[in-house]
Short mmCIF file of C-alpha atoms in Angstrom, two decimals:
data_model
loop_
_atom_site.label_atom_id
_atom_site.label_comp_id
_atom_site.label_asym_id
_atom_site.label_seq_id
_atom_site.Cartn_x
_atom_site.Cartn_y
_atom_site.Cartn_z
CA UNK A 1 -9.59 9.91 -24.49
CA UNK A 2 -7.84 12.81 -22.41
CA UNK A 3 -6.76 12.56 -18.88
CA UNK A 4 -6.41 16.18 -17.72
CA UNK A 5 -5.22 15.58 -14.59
CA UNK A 6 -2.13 13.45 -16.20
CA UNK A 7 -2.18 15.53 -20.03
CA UNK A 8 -2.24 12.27 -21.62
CA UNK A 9 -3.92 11.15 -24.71
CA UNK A 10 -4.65 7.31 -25.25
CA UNK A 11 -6.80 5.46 -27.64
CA UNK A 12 -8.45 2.83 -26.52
CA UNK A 13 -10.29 2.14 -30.19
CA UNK A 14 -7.86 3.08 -33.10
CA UNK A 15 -8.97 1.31 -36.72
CA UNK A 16 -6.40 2.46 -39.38
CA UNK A 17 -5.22 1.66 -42.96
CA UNK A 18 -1.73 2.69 -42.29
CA UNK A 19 -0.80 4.15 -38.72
CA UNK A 20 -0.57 1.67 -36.12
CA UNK A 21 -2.47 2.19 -32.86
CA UNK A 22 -0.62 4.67 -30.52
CA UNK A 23 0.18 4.25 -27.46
CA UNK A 24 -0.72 6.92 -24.69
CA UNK A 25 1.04 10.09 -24.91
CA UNK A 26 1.36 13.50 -23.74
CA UNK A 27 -0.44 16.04 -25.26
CA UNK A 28 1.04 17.40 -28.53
CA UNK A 29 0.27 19.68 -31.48
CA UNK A 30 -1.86 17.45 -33.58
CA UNK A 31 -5.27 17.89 -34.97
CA UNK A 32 -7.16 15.82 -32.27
CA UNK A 33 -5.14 17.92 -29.39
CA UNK A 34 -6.29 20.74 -31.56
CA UNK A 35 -10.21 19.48 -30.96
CA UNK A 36 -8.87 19.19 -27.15
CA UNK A 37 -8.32 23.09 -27.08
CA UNK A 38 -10.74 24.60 -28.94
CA UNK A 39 -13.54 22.19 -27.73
CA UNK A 40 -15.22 22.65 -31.46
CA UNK A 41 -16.05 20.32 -33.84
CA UNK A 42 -14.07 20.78 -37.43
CA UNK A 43 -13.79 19.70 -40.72
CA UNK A 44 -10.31 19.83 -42.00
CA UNK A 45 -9.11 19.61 -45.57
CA UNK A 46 -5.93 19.31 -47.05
CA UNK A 47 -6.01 23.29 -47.75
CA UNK A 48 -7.01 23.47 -43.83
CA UNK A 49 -4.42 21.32 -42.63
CA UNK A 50 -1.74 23.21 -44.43
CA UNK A 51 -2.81 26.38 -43.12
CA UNK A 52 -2.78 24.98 -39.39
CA UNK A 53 0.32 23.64 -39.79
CA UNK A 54 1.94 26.82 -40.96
CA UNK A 55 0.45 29.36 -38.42
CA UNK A 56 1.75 26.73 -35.61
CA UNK A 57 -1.56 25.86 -34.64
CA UNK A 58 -0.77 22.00 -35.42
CA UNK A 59 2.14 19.57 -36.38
CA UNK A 60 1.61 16.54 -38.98
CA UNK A 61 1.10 13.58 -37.03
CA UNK A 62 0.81 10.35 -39.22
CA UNK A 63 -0.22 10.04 -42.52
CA UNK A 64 -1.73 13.12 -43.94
CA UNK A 65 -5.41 12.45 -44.74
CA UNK A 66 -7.66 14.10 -47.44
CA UNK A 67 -10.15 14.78 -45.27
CA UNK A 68 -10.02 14.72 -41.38
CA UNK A 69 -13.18 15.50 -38.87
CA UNK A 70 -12.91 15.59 -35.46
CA UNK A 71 -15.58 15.98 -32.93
CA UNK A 72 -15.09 16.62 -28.88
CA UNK A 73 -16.68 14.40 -26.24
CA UNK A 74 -17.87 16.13 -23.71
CA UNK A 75 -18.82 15.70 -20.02
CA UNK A 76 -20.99 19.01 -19.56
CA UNK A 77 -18.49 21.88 -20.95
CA UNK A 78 -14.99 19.63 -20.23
CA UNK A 79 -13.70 17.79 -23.08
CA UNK A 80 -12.78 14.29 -22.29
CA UNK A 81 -12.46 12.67 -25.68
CA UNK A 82 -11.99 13.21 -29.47
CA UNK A 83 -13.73 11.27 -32.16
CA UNK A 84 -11.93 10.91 -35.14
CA UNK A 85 -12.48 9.96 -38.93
CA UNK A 86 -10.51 10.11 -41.95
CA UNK A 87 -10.13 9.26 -45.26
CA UNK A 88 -7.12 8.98 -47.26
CA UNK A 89 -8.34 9.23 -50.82
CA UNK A 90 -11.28 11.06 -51.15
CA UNK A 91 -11.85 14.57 -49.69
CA UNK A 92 -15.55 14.38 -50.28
CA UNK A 93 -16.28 11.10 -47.60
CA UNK A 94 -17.34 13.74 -45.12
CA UNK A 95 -18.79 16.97 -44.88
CA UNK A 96 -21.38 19.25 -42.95
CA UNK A 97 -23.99 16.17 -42.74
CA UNK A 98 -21.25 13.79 -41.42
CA UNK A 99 -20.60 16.25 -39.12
CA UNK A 100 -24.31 17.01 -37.40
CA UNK A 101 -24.25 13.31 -37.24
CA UNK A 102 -20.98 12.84 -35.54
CA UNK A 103 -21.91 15.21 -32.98
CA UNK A 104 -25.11 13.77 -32.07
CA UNK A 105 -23.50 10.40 -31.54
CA UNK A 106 -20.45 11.81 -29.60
CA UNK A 107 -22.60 13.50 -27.06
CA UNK A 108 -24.16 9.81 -26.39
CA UNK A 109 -20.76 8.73 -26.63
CA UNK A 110 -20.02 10.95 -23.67
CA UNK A 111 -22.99 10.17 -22.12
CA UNK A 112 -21.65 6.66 -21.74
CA UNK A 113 -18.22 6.71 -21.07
CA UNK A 114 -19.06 9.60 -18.27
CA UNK A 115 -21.98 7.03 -16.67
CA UNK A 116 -18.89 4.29 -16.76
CA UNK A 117 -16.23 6.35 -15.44
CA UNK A 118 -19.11 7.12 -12.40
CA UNK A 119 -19.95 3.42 -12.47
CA UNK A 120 -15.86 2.90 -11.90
CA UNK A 121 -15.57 5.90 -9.05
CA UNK A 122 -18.32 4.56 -6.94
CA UNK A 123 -17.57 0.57 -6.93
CA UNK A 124 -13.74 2.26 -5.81
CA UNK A 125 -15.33 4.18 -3.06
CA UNK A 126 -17.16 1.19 -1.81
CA UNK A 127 -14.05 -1.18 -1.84
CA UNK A 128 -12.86 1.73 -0.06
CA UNK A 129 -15.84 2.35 2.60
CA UNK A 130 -15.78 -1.69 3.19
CA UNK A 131 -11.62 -1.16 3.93
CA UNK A 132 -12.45 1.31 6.17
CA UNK A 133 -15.01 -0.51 7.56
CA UNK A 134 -12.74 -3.40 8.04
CA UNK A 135 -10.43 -1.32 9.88
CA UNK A 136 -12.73 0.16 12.10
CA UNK A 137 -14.27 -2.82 13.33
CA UNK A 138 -10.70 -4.73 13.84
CA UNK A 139 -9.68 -1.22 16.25
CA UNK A 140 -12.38 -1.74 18.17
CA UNK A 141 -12.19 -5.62 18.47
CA UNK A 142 -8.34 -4.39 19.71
CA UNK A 143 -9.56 -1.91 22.42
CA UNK A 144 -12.75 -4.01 23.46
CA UNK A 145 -10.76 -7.38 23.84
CA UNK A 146 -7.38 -7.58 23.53
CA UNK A 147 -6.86 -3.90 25.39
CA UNK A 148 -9.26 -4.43 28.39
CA UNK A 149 -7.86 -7.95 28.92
CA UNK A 150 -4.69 -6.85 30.53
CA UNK A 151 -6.59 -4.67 32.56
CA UNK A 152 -8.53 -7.31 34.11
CA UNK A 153 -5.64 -8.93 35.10
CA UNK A 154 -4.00 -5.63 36.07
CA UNK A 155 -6.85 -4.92 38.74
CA UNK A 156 -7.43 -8.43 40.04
CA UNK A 157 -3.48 -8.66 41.01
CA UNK A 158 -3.87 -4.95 42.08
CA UNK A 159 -6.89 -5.88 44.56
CA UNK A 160 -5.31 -8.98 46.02
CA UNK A 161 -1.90 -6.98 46.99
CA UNK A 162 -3.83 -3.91 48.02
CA UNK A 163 -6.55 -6.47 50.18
CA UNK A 164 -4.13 -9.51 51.35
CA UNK A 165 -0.71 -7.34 51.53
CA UNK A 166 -0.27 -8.00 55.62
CA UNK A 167 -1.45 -11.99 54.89
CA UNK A 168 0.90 -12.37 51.47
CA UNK A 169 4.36 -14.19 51.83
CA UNK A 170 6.61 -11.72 50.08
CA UNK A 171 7.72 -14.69 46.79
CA UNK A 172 3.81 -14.26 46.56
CA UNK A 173 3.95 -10.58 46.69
CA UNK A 174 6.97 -11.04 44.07
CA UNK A 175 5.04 -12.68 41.76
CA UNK A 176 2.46 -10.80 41.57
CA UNK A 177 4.50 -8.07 40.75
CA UNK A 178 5.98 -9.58 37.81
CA UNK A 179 2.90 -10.81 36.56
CA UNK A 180 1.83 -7.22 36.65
CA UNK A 181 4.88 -6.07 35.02
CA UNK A 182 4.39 -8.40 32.22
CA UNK A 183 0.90 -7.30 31.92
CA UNK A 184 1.82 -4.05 31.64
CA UNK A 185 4.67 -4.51 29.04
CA UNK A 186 2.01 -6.48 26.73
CA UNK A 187 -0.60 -3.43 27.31
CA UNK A 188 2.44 -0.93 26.18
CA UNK A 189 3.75 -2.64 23.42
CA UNK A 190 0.19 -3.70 21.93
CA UNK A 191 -0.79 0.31 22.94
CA UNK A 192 2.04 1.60 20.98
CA UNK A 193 1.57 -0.97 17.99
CA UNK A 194 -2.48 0.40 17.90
CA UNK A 195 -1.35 3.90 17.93
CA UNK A 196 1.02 3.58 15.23
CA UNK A 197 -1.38 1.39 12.66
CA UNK A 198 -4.15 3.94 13.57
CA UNK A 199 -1.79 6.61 11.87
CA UNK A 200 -1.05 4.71 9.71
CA UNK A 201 -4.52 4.23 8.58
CA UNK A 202 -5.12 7.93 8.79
CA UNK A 203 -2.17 9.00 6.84
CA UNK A 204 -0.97 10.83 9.61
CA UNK A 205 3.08 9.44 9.46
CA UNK A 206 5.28 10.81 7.48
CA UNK A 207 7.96 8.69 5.61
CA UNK A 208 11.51 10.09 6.08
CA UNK A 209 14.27 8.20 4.92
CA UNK A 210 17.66 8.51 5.74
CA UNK A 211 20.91 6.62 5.46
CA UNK A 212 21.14 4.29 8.10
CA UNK A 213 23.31 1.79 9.50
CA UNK A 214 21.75 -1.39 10.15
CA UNK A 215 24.32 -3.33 12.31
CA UNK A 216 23.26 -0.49 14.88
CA UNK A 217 19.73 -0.65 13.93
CA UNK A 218 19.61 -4.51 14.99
CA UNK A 219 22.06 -4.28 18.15
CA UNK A 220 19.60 -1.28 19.58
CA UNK A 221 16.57 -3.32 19.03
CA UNK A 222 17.83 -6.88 20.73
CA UNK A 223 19.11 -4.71 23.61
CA UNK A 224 15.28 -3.77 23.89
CA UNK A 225 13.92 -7.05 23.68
CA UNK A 226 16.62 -8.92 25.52
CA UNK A 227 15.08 -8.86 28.70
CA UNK A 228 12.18 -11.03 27.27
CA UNK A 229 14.56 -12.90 25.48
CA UNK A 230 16.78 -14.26 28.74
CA UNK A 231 13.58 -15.19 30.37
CA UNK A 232 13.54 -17.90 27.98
CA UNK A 233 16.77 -18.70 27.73
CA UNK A 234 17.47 -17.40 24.14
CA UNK A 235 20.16 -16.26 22.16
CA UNK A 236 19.74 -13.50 19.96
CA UNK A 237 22.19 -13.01 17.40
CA UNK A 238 23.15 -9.72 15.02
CA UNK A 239 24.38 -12.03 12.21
CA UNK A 240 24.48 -8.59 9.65
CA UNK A 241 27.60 -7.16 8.48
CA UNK A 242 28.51 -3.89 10.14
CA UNK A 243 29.53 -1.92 7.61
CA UNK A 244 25.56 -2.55 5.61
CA UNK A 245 23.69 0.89 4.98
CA UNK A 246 20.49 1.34 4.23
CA UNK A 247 17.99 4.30 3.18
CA UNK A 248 15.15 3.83 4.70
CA UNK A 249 12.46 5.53 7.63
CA UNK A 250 14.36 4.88 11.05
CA UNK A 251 11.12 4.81 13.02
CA UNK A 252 9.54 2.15 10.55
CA UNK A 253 12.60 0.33 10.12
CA UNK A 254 12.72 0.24 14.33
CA UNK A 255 9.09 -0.91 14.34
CA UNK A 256 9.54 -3.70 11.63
CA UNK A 257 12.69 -5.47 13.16
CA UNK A 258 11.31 -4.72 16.73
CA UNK A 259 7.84 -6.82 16.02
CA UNK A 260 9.26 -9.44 14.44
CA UNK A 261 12.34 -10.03 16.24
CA UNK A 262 9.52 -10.13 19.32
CA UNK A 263 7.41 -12.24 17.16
CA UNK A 264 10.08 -14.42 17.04
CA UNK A 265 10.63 -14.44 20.61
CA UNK A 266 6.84 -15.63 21.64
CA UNK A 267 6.88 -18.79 19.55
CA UNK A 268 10.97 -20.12 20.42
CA UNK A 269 11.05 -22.10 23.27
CA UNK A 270 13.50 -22.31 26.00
CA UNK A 271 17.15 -22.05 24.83
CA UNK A 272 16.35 -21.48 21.48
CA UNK A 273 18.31 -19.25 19.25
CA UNK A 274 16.80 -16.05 16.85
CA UNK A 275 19.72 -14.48 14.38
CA UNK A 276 18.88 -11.81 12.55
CA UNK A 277 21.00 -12.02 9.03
CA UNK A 278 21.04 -9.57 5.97
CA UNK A 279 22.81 -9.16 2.69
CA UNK A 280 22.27 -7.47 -1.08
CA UNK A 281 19.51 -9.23 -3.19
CA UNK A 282 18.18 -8.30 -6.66
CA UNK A 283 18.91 -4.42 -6.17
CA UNK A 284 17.84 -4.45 -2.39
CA UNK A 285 18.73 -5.31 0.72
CA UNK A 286 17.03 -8.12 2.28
CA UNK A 287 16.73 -8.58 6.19
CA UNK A 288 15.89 -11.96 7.51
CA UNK A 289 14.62 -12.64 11.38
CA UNK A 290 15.38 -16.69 11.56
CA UNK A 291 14.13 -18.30 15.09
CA UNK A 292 14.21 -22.04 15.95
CA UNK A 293 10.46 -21.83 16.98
CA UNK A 294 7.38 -23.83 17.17
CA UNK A 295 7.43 -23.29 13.17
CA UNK A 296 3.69 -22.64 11.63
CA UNK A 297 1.77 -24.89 8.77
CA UNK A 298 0.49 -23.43 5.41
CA UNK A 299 -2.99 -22.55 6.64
CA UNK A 300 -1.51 -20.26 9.90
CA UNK A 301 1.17 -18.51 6.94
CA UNK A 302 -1.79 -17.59 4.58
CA UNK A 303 -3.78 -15.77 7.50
CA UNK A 304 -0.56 -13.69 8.51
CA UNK A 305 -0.27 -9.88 7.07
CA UNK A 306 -4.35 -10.08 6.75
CA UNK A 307 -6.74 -8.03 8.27
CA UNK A 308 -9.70 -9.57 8.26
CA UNK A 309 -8.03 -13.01 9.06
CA UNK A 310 -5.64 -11.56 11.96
CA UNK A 311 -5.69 -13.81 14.83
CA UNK A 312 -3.45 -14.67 17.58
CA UNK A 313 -1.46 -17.89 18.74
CA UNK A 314 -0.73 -18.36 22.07
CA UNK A 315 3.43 -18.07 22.68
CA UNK A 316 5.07 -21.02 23.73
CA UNK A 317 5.19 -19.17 27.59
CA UNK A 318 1.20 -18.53 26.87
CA UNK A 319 2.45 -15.22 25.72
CA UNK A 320 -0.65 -12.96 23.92
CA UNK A 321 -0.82 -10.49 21.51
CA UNK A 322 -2.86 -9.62 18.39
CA UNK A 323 -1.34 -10.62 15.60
CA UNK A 324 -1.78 -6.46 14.95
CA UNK A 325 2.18 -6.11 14.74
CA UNK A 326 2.85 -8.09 11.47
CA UNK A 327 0.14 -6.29 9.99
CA UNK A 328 2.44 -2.85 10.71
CA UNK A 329 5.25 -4.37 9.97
CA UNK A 330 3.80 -5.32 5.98
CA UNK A 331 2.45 -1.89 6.16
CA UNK A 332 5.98 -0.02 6.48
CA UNK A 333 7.61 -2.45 4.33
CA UNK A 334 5.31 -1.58 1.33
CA UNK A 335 5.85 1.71 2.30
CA UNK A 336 9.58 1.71 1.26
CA UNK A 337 8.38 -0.28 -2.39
CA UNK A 338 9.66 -3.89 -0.64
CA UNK A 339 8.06 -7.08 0.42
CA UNK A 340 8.07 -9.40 3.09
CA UNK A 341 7.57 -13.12 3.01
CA UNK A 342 7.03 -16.18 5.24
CA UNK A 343 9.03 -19.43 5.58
CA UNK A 344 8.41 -21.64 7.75
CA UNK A 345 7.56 -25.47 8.85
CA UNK A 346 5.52 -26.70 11.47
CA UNK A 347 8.06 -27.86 14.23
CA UNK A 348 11.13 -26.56 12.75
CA UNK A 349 11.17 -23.06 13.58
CA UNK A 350 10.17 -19.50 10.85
CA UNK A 351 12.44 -17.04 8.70
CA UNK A 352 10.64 -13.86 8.22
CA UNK A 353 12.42 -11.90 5.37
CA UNK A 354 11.68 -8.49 3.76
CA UNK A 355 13.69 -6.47 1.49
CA UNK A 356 14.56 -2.56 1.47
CA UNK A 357 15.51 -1.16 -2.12
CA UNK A 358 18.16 -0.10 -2.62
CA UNK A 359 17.98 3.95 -3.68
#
């Protein structure tokens, strides 16, 4: 069989006396890549062989055969195939009989493996339509729930200040505001995590790596998260060693350590500690996010990273979100050829790790 869009030849049914079955290659000068470029049956004696061989038209591939006949499959005039006999003692197996014969079966031949590549194609276009699908419906789950929910809240507190201002003691006033800034924080940083996946989705980010430092990665992303962090009491601590590079997309990297690092932060309680540690493993570097949280059971660990599963715990200061963010952060990982895994115990806190290979 011929890919064209690859040039390589494989056989996927290969019965020989002598040559062993060979494995997929790119195209070369033999008799069946001959077939391939003249898209013509032939017939080919020793006498025809030789003369091939010396005009440059073919190279000896295997054992020379007394009598070789190769017919194209086709899919309408493209030539996807080669079907192949030969003997190796007698030069009179096959001739122009064998060869009307060989034709009509290769053009059911064709038939069939063209119905079964189609088959293939539109069973992978479905998976795909039912991904898409998927992804649709979970967007507009996001925007219809989790997106207008901080709005609710955003007006109600809105209303009461703008209706009960003169009647409000100001600590009242204060907390309102603070509610409404953590409302709005939540609607930014679930906002920004939608955008991003949607692009994702699409296709539409481009992956740029670059040597980076990571101590500086990690100390600019706790200083963006450490106002959520003292609010709670925790310690966050940049645990990697400062002289660690890595080649990798900055903004993906960002994202990655950002949501889980802020993961991280929702399920610790007060005065609990997050360290984010890293070292060289198996050809990469892997980057570990290790909190003394609330610590999750085997059933919440298989539902993480999944789509269709994605739901969303409650933080231990009834903190939301949608679960959305670990989903990106797989995303980008698997975007730089690494993994990310889950460990974690109900009660005694999680380690999320993922590794970066090394280039």
């Amino acid at each position: 069989l011929y890919d064209d869009n690859k040039s390589i030849l494989s056989f996927p049914y290969m019965v020989d006396e002598f040559d062993p079955p060979y494995d997929p290659k790119p195209l070369g000068k033999g008799l069946t890549e001959y077939i391939i470029r003249t898209g013509e049956p032939a017939l080919i004696d020793l006498q025809k062989d030789l003369e091939l061989r010396e005009t440059g038209e073919v190279e000896l591939i295997g054992t020379p055969a007394q009598i070789w006949l190769g017919v194209p499959l086709k899919e309408k005039d493209k030539v996807i195939g080669v079907i192949v006999l030969q003997d190796y003692q007698n030069p009179n197996s096959y001739g122009s009989d064998e060869l009307q014969l060989l034709v009509f079966i290769s053009e059911q031949i064709a038939l069939a493996i063209t119905r079964k590549k189609y088959s293939e194609e539109i069973q992978s276009y479905i998976k795909e339509l039912n991904e898409a699908n998927q992804t649709k419906d979970k967007f507009f789950s996001i925007i219809a729930h989790d997106l207008k929910n901080p709005f609710v809240t955003l007006l109600g507190f809105s209303e009461i200040l703008l209706s009960e201002f003169k009647e409000l003691q100001s600590d009242e006033v204060l907390y309102f505001i603070n509610e409404m800034k953590n409302t709005a924080d939540l609607s930014y940083n679930l906002l920004q995590n939608l955008l991003q996946w949607s692009r994702s989705q699409t296709g539409r980010i481009e992956f740029s790596p670059s040597v980076l430092n990571l101590f500086n990665l990690v100390k600019q992303n706790i200083l963006l998260v450490n106002q959520s962090a003292d609010k709670k009491g925790i310690l966050l601590v940049n645990n990697v060693p400062p002289d660690l590079k890595i080649n990798a997309d900055k903004d993906m990297i960002n994202t990655i350590i950002r949501n889980l690092i802020t993961n991280a932060i929702k399920f610790t309680k007060q005065d609990g500690i997050i360290s984010v540690e890293s070292g060289l493993k198996n050809e990469s570097v892997e980057i570990s996010i290790k909190d003394t949280g609330v610590g999750m059971n085997e059933e919440t660990i298989g539902k993480l990273f999944r789509l269709e599963s994605t739901h969303s715990s409650m933080g231990t200061n009834n903190e939301a979100g949608t679960g959305l963010g670990l989903i990106l952060c797989k995303e980008f990982v698997e975007k730089h050829g690494g993994k990310i895994v889950v460990d974690s115990e109900l009660g005694k806190g999680s380690t999320f790790s993922f590794c970066i290979p090394i280039k």
